[in-house]
PDB file of C-alpha atoms in Angstrom:
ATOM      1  CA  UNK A   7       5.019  -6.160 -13.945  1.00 87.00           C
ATOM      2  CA  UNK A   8       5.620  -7.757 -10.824  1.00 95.00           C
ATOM      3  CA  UNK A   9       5.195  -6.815  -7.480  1.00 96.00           C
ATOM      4  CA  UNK A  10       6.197  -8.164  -4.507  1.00 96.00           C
ATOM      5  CA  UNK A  11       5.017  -7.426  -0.784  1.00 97.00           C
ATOM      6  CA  UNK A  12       6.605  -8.490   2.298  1.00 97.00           C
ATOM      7  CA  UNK A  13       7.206  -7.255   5.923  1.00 98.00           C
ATOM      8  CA  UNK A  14       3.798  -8.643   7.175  1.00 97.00           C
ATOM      9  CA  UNK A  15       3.412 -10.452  10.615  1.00 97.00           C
ATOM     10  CA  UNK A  16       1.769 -10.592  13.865  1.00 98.00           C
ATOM     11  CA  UNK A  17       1.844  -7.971  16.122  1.00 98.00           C
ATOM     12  CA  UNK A  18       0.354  -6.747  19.429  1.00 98.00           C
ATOM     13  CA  UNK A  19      -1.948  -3.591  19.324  1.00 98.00           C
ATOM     14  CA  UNK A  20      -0.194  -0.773  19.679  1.00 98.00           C
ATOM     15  CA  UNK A  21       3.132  -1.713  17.620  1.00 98.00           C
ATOM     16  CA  UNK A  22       4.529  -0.525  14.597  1.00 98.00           C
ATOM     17  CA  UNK A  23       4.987  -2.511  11.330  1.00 98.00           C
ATOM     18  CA  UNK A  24       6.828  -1.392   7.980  1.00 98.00           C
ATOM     19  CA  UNK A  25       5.752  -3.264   4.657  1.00 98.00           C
ATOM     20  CA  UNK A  26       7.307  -2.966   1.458  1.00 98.00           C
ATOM     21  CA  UNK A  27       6.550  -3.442  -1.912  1.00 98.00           C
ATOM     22  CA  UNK A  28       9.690  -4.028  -4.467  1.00 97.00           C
ATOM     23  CA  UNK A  29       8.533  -4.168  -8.336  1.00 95.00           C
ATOM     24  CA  UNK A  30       9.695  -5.278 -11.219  1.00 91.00           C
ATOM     25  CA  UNK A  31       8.920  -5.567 -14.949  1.00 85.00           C
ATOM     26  CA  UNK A  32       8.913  -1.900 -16.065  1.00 80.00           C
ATOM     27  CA  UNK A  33       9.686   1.477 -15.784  1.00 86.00           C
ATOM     28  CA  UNK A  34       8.563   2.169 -11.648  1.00 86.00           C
ATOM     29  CA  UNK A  35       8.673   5.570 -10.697  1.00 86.00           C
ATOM     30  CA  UNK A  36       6.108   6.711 -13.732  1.00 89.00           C
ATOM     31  CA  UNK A  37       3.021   5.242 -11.968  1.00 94.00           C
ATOM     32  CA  UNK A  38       1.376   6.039  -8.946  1.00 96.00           C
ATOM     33  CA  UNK A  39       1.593   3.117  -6.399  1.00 97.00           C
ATOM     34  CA  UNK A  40      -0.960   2.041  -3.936  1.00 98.00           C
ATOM     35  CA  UNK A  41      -1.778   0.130  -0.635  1.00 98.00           C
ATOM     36  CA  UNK A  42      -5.063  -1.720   0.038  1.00 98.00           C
ATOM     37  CA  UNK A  43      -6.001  -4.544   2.356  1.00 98.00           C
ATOM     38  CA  UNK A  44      -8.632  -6.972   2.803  1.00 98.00           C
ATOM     39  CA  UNK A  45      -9.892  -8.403   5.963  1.00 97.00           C
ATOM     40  CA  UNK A  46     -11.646 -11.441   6.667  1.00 93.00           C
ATOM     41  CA  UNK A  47     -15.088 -11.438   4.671  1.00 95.00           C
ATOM     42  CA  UNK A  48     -14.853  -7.959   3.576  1.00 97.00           C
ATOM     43  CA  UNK A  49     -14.186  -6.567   0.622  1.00 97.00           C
ATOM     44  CA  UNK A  50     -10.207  -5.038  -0.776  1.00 97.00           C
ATOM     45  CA  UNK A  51     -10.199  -1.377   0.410  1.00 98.00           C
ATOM     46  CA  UNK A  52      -7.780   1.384  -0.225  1.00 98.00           C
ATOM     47  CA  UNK A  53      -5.725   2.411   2.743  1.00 98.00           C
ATOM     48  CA  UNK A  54      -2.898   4.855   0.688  1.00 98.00           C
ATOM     49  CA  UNK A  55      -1.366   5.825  -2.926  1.00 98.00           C
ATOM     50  CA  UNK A  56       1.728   8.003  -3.825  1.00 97.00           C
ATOM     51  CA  UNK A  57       2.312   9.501  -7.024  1.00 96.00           C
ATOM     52  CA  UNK A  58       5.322   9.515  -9.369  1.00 94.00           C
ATOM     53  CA  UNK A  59       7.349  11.191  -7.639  1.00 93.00           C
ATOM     54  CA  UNK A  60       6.493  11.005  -3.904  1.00 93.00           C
ATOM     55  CA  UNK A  61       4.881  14.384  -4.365  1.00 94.00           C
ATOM     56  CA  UNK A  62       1.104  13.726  -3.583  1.00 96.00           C
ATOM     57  CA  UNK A  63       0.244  11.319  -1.253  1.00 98.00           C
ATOM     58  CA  UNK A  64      -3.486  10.375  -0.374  1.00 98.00           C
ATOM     59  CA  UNK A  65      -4.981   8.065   2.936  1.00 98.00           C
ATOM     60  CA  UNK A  66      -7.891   6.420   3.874  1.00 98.00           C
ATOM     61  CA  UNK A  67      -9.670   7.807   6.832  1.00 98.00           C
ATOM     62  CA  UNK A  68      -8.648   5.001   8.766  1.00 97.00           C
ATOM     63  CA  UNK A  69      -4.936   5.620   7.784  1.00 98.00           C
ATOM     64  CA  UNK A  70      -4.462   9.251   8.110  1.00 98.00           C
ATOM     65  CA  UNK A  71      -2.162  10.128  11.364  1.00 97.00           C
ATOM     66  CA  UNK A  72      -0.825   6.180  11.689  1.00 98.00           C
ATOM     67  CA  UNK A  73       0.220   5.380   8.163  1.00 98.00           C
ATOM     68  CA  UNK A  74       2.811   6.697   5.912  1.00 98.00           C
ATOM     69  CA  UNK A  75       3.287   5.757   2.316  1.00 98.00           C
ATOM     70  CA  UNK A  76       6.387   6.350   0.654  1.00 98.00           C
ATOM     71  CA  UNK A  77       8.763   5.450  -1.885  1.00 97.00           C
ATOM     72  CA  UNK A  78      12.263   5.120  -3.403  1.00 97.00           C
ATOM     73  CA  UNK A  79      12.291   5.031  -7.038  1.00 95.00           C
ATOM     74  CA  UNK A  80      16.389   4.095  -6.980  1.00 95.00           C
ATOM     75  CA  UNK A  81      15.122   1.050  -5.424  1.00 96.00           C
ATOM     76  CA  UNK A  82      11.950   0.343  -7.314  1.00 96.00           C
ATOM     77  CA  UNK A  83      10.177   0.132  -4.400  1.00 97.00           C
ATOM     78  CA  UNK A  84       7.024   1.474  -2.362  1.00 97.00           C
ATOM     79  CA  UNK A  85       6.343   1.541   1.801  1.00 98.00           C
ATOM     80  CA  UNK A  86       3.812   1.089   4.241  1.00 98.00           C
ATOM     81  CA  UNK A  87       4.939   2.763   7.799  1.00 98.00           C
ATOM     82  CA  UNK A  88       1.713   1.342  10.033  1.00 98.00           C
ATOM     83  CA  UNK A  89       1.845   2.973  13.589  1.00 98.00           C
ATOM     84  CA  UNK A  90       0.254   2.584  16.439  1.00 98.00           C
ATOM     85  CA  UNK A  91      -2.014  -0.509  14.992  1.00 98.00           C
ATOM     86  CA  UNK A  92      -5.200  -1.660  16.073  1.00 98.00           C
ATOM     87  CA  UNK A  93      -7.032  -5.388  15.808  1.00 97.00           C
ATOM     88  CA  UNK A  94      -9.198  -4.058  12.905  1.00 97.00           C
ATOM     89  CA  UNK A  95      -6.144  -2.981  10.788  1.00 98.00           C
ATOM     90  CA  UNK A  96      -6.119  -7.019  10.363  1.00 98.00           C
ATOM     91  CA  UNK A  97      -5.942  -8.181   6.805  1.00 98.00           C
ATOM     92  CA  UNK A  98      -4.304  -9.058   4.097  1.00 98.00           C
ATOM     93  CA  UNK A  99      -2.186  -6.141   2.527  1.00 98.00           C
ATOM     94  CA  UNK A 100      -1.634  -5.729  -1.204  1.00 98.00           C
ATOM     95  CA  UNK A 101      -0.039  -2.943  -3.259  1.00 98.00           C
ATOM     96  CA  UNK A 102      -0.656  -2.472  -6.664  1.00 97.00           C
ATOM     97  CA  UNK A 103       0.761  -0.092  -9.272  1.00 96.00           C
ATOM     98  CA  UNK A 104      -1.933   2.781 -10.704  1.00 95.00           C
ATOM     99  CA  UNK A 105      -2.278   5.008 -13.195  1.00 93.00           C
ATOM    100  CA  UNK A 106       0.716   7.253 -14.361  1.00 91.00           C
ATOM    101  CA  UNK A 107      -0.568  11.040 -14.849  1.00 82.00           C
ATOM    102  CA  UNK A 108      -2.482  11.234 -11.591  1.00 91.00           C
ATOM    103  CA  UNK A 109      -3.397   9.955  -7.993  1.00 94.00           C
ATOM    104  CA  UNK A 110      -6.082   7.585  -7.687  1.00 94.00           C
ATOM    105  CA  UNK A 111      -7.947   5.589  -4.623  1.00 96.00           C
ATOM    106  CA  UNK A 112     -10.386   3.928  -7.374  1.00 96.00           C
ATOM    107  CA  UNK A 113      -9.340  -0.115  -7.033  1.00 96.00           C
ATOM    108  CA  UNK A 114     -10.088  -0.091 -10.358  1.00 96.00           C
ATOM    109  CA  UNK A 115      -7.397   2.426 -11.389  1.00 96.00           C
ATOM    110  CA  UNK A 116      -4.936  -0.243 -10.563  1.00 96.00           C
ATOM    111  CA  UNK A 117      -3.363  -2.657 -13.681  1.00 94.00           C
ATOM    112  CA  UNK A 118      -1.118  -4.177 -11.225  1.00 95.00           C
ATOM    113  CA  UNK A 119      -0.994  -6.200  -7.950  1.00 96.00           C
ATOM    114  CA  UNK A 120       1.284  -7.869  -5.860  1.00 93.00           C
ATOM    115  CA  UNK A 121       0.464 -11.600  -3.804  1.00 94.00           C
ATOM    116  CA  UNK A 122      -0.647  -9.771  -0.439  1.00 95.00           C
ATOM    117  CA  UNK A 123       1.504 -10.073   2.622  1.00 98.00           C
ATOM    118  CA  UNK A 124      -0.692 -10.686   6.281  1.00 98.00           C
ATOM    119  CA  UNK A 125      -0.913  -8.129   8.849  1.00 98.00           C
ATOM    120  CA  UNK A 126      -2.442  -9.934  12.185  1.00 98.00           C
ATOM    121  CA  UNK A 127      -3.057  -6.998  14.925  1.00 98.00           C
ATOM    122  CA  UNK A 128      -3.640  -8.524  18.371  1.00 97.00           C
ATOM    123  CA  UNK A 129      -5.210  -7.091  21.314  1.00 94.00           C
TER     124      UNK A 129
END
């Protein structure tokens, strides 16, 4: 499997950004997809996950009401919608592909992860 983000930049706070995720390898739209990021001396966090289907979606506090995970399984590919984005939403941003019978925010539920694409929020 591979996975590839992109859309990443810099940005004032305030502004949107929209990063995607396109994979490759195997058969996409079974397995739940995720988001997580990692800032500067912390450790990878989750931020959002979608199922299968686009059914169930789940946030991070920090997420819920700016973010929007979603997906296209025609295209093999998974979304980040970031809103209204603050300095600490800094960080490297990975997705990563989960399990396939179930949502999961568990960074260890996830096989699969892509190279990371930067997110630099300035205020």
């Amino acid at each position: 499997v591979q996975l590839q983000a992109s859309g990443g930049g810099l940005v004032q706070a305030g502004d949107s950004l929209r990063l995607s995720c396109a994979a490759s390898g195997r058969t996409f739209s079974i397995y739940t997809m995720g988001w997580f990021r990692q800032a500067p001396g912390k450790e990878r966090e989750f931020v959002a996950a979608i199922s299968w289907n686009g059914g169930v979606t789940n946030y991070a506090d920090s997420a819920k009401g700016r973010f929007t995970i979603s997906r296209d399984n025609a295209k093999n590919t998974v979304y980040l919608q970031m809103n209204s984005l603050k300095p600490e939403d800094t960080a490297v941003y990975y997705c990563a592909e989960g399990p396939r019978l179930y949502i999961a925010r568990d960074i260890g539920e996830y096989d699969y992860w892509g190279q990371g694409t930067l997110v630099t929020v300035s205020s």
